[in-house]
Short mmCIF file of C-alpha atoms in Angstrom, two decimals:
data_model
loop_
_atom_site.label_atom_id
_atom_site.label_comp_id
_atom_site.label_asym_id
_atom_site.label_seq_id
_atom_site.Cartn_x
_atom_site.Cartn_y
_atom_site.Cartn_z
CA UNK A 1 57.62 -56.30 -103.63
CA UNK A 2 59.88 -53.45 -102.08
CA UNK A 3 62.28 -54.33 -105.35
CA UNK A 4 60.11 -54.42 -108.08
CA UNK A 5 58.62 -50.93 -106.65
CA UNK A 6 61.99 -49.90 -106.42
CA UNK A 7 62.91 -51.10 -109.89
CA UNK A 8 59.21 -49.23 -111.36
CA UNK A 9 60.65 -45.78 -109.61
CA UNK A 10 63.66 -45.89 -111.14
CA UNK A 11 62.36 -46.98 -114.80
CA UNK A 12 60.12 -43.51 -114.43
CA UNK A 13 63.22 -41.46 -113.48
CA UNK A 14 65.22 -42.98 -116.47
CA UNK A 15 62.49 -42.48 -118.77
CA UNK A 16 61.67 -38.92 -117.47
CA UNK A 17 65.56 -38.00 -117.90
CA UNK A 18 64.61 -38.90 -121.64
CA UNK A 19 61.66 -36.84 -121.42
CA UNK A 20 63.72 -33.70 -120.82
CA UNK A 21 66.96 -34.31 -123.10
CA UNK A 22 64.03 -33.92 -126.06
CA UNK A 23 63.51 -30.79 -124.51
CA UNK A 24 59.34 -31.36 -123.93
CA UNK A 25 58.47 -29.30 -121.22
CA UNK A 26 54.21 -29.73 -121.01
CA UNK A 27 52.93 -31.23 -118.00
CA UNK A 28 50.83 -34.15 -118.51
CA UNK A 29 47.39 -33.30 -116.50
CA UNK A 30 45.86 -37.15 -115.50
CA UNK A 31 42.21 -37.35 -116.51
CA UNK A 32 40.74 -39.41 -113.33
CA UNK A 33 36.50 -37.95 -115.00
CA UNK A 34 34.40 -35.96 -116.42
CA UNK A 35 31.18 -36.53 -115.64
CA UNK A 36 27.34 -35.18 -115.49
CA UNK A 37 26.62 -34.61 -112.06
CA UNK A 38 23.01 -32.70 -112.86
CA UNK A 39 20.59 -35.02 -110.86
CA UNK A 40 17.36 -33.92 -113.69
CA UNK A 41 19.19 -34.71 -116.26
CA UNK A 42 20.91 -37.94 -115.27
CA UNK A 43 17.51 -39.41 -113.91
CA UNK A 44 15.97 -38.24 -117.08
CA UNK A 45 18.57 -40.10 -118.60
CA UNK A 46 18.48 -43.28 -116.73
CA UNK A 47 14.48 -43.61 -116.98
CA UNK A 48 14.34 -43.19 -120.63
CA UNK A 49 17.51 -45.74 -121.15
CA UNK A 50 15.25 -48.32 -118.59
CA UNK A 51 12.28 -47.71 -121.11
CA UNK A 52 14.52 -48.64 -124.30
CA UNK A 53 14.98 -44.93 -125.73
CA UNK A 54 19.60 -44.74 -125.14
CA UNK A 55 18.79 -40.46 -126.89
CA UNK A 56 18.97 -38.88 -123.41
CA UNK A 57 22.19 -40.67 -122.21
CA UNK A 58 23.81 -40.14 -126.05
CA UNK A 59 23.23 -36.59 -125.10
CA UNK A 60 25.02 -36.77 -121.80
CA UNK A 61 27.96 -38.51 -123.01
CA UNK A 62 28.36 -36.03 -126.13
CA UNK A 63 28.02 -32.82 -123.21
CA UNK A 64 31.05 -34.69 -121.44
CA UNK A 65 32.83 -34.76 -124.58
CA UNK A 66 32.52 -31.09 -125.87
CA UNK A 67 33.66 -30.27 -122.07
CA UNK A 68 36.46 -32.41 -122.49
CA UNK A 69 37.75 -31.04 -125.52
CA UNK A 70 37.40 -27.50 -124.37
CA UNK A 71 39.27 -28.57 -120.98
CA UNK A 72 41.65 -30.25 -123.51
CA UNK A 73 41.79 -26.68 -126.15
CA UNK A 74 42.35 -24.86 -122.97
CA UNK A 75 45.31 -26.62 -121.20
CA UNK A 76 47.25 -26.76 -124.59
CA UNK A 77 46.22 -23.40 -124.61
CA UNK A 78 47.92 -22.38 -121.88
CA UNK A 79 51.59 -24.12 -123.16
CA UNK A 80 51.95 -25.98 -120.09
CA UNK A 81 49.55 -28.54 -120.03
CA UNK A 82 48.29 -31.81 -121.89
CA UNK A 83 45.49 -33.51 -120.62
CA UNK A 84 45.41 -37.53 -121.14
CA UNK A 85 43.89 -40.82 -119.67
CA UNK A 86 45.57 -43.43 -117.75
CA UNK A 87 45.55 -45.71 -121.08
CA UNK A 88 47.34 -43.00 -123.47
CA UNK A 89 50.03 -42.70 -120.92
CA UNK A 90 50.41 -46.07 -120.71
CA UNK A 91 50.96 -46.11 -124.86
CA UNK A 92 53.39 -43.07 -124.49
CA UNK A 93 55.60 -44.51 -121.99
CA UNK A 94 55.49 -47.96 -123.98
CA UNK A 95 56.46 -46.33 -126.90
CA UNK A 96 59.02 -44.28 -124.74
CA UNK A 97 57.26 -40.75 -126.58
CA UNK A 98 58.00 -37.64 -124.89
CA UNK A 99 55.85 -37.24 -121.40
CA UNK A 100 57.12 -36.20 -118.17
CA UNK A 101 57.39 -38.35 -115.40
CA UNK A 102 56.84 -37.89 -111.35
CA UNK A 103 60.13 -36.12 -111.15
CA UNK A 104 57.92 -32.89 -112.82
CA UNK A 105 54.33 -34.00 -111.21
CA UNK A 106 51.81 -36.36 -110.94
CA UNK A 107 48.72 -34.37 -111.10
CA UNK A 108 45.12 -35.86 -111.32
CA UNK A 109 42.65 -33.53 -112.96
CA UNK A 110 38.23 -34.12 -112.62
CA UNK A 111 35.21 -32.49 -113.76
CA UNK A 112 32.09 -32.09 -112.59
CA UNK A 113 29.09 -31.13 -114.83
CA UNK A 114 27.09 -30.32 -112.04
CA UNK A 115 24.21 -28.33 -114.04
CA UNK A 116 23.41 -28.01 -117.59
CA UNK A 117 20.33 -26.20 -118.17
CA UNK A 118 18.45 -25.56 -121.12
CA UNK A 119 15.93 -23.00 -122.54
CA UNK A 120 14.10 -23.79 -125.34
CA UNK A 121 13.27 -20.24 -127.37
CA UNK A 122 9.51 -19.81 -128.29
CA UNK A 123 8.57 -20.43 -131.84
CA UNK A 124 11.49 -23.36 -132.46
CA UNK A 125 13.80 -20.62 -132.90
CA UNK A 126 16.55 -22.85 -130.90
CA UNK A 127 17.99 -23.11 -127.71
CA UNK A 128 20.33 -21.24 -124.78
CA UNK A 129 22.47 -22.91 -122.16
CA UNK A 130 24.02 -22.63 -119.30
CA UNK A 131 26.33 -24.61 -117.53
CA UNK A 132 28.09 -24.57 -114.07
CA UNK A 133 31.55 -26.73 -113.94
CA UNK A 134 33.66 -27.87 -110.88
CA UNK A 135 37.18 -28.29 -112.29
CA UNK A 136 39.65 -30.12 -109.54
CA UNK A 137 42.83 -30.69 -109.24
CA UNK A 138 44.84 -33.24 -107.10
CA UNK A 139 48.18 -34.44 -106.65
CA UNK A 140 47.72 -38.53 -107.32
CA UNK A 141 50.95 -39.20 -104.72
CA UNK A 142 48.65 -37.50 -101.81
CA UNK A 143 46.76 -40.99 -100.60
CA UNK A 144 43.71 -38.63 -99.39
CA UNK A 145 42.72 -37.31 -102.67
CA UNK A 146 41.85 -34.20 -101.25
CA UNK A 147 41.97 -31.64 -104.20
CA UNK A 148 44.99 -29.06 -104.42
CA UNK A 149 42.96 -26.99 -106.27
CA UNK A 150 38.92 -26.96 -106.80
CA UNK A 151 37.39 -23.74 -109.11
CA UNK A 152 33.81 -23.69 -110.05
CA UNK A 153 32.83 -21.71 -113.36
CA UNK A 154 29.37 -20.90 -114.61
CA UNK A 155 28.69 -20.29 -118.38
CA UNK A 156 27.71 -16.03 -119.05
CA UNK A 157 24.23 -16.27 -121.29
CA UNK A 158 24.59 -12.68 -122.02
CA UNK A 159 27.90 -13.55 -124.50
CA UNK A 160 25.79 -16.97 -125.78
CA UNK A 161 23.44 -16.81 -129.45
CA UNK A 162 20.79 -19.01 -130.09
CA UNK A 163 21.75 -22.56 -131.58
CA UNK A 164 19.75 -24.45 -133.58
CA UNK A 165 20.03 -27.82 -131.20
CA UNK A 166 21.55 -28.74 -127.48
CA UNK A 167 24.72 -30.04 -128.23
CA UNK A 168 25.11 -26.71 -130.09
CA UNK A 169 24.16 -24.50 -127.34
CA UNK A 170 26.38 -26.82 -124.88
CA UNK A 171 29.49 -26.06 -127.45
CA UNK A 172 28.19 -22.08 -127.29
CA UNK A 173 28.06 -21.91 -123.48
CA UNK A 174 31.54 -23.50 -123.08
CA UNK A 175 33.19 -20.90 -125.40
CA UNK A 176 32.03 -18.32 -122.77
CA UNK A 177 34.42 -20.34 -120.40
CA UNK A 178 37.30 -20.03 -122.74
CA UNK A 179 39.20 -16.75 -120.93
CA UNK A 180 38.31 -18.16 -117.19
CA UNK A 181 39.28 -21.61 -117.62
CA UNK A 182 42.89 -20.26 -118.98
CA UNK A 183 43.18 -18.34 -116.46
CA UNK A 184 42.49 -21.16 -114.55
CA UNK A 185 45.63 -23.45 -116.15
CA UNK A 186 48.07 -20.54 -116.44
CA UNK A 187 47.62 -18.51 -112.30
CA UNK A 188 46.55 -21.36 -109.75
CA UNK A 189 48.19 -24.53 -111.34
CA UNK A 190 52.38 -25.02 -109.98
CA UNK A 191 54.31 -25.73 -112.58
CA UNK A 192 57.54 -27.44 -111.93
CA UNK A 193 60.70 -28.04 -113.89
CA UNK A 194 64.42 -29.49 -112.94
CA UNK A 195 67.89 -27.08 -111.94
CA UNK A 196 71.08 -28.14 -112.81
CA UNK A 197 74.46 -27.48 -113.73
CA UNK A 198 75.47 -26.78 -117.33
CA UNK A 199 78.67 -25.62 -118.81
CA UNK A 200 79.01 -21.96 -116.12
CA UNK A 201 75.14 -21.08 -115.73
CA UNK A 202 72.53 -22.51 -113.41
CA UNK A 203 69.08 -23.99 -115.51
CA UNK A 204 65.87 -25.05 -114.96
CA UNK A 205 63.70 -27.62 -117.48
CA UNK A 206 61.06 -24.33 -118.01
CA UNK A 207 61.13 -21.97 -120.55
CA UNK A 208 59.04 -19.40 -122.88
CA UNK A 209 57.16 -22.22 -124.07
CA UNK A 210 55.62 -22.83 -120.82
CA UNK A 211 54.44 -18.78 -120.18
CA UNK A 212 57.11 -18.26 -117.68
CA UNK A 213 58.47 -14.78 -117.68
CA UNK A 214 61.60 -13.05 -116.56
CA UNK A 215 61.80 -12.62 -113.31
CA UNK A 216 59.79 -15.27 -112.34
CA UNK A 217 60.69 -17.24 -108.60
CA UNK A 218 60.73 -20.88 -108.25
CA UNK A 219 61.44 -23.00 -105.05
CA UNK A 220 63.62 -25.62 -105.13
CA UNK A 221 63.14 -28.89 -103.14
CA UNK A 222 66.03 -32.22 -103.10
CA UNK A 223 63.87 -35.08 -104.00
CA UNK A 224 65.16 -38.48 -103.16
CA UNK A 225 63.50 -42.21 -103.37
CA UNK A 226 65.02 -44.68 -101.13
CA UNK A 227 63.46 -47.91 -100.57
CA UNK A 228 60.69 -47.56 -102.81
CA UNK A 229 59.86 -43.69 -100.62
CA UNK A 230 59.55 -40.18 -102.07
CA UNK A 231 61.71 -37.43 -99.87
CA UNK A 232 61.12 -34.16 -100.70
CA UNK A 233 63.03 -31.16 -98.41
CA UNK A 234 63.33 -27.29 -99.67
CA UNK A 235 66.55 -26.15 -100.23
CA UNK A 236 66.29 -22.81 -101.62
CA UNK A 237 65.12 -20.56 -104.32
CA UNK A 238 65.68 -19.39 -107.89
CA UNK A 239 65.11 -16.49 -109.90
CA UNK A 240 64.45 -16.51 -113.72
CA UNK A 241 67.27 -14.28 -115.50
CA UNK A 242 67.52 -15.21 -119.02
CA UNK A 243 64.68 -16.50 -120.86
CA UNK A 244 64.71 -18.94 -123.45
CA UNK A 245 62.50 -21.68 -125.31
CA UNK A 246 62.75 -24.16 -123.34
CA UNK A 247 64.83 -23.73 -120.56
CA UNK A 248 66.04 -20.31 -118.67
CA UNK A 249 69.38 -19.56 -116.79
CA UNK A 250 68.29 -18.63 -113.01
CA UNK A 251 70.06 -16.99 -109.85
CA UNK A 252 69.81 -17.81 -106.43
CA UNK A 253 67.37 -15.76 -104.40
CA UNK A 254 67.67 -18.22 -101.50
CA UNK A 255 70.06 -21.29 -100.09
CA UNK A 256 73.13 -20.64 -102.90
CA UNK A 257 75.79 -22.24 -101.00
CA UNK A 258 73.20 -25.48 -100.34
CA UNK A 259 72.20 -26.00 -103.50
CA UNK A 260 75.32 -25.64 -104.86
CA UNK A 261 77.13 -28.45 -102.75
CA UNK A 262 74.01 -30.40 -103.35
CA UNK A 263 74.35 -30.66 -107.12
CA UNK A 264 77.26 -32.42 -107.46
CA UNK A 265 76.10 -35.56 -105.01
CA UNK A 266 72.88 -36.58 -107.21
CA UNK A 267 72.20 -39.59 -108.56
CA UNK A 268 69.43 -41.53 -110.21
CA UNK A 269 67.57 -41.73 -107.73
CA UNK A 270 67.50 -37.89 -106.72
CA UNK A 271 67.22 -34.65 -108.29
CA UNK A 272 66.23 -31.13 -107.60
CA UNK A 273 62.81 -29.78 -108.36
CA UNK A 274 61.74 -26.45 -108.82
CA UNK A 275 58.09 -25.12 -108.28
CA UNK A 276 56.81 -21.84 -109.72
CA UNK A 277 55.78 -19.41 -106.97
CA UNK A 278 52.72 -18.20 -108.49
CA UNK A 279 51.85 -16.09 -106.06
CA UNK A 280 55.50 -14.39 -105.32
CA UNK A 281 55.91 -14.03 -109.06
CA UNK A 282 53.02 -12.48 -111.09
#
């Protein structure tokens, strides 16, 4: 069992290394759900579906769709995330398409639609909405599934018009969301990238194309499987100096001399990561 774990770690790493030499830098952001978590509206749903009328449940399913696409606008949005179920990964890595692999991340990402309430104006004229999201992120190699990150956002009805029908005033209420949930992707999410060697500059995999700015800090960690086991340790830290597409040429803010010896010793089954330092850096 130990081998043919072994042998799936290593098939990732090889496939990831072809990930990077096309030079595709977006994180791929696992869709575990979205899902209506409004008790009224789910028992509404659930009663009517018992009594033969599906129009209630069709409604909830096409609310968890326009929130999926606007999580899905957003993260692209930001140029450093895709979002993407279990089943399209599968099909990329199949058809050995450009994704990145656990060497970057392996993050999980949910959605709770935990109220969407609706007004109905007097006179037919339409309806308002207003909706109240948990967004949550997790890391899927953490066996707790405790969430890294966890952000609620609440639609503004002030900035929403009228529409003519729900699904409309669903769409209307979300596009109040737009600026937070960007926000969201681009200031609380890591993102994370590979440093190496190449020709007399240091580089990491992350670039203008992922919003990462000059000056810009990233930590660096040695990550090593052996015998089917992730290892992580820091080593040190970089500094963005020159900024290009996809890639930027860094300096040592912390463990030079380390990091240095260390580069020459990896293998396929080790590399060295580096995490933006949100928090140090903007």
């Amino acid at each position: 069992m130990k081998k043919i774990y072994l042998l799936f770690v290593m098939l990732t790493l090889a496939l990831g290394v072809f990930a990077q030499s096309k030079g595709k830098n977006a994180m791929t952001l696992r869709l575990v759900d979205i899902k209506v978590t409004d008790g009224t509206l789910v028992n509404i749903a659930k009663e009517q579906e018992a009594k033969g009328n599906t129009k209630p449940m069709d409604m909830i399913r096409i609310y968890e769709g326009n929130v999926r696409a606007k999580l899905d606008e957003v993260a692209k949005a930001s140029g450093r995330f895709e979002i993407s179920d279990e089943n399209a990964l599968e099909a990329l890595r199949a058809e050995k398409i450009e994704y990145v692999s656990s060497k970057q991340n392996d993050y999980t990402l949910s959605c709770d639609i935990n109220s969407c309430q609706f007004t109905r104006r007097a006179g037919g004229a339409g309806y308002s909405c207003v909706l109240r999201l948990k967004v949550s992120i997790s890391d899927a190699r953490d066996s707790t599934a405790a969430a890294l990150i966890s952000r609620e956002f609440i639609s503004d009805i002030k900035k929403t018009a009228i529409r003519p029908n729900r699904d409309a005033a669903c769409q209307e209420a979300l596009a109040t969301l737009t600026e937070p949930l960007t926000d969201f992707f681009l200031n609380n999410i890591p993102v994370y990238g590979l440093l190496s060697y190449e020709g007399d500059e240091y580089v990491i995999t992350c670039g203008e194309s992922l919003n990462i700015r000059k000056g810009d800090q990233f930590q660096v960690s040695l990550i090593k499987y052996s015998g089917g086991e992730r290892q992580s340790e820091v080593v040190g830290a970089v500094k963005v100096q020159d900024l290009r597409a996809s890639t930027s040429a860094v300096s040592f803010t912390e463990g030079k001399d380390r990091i240095i010896e260390l580069i020459p010793t990896l293998d396929a089954n080790s590399f060295l990561q580096c995490r933006l330092l949100l928090l140090k850096s903007r």
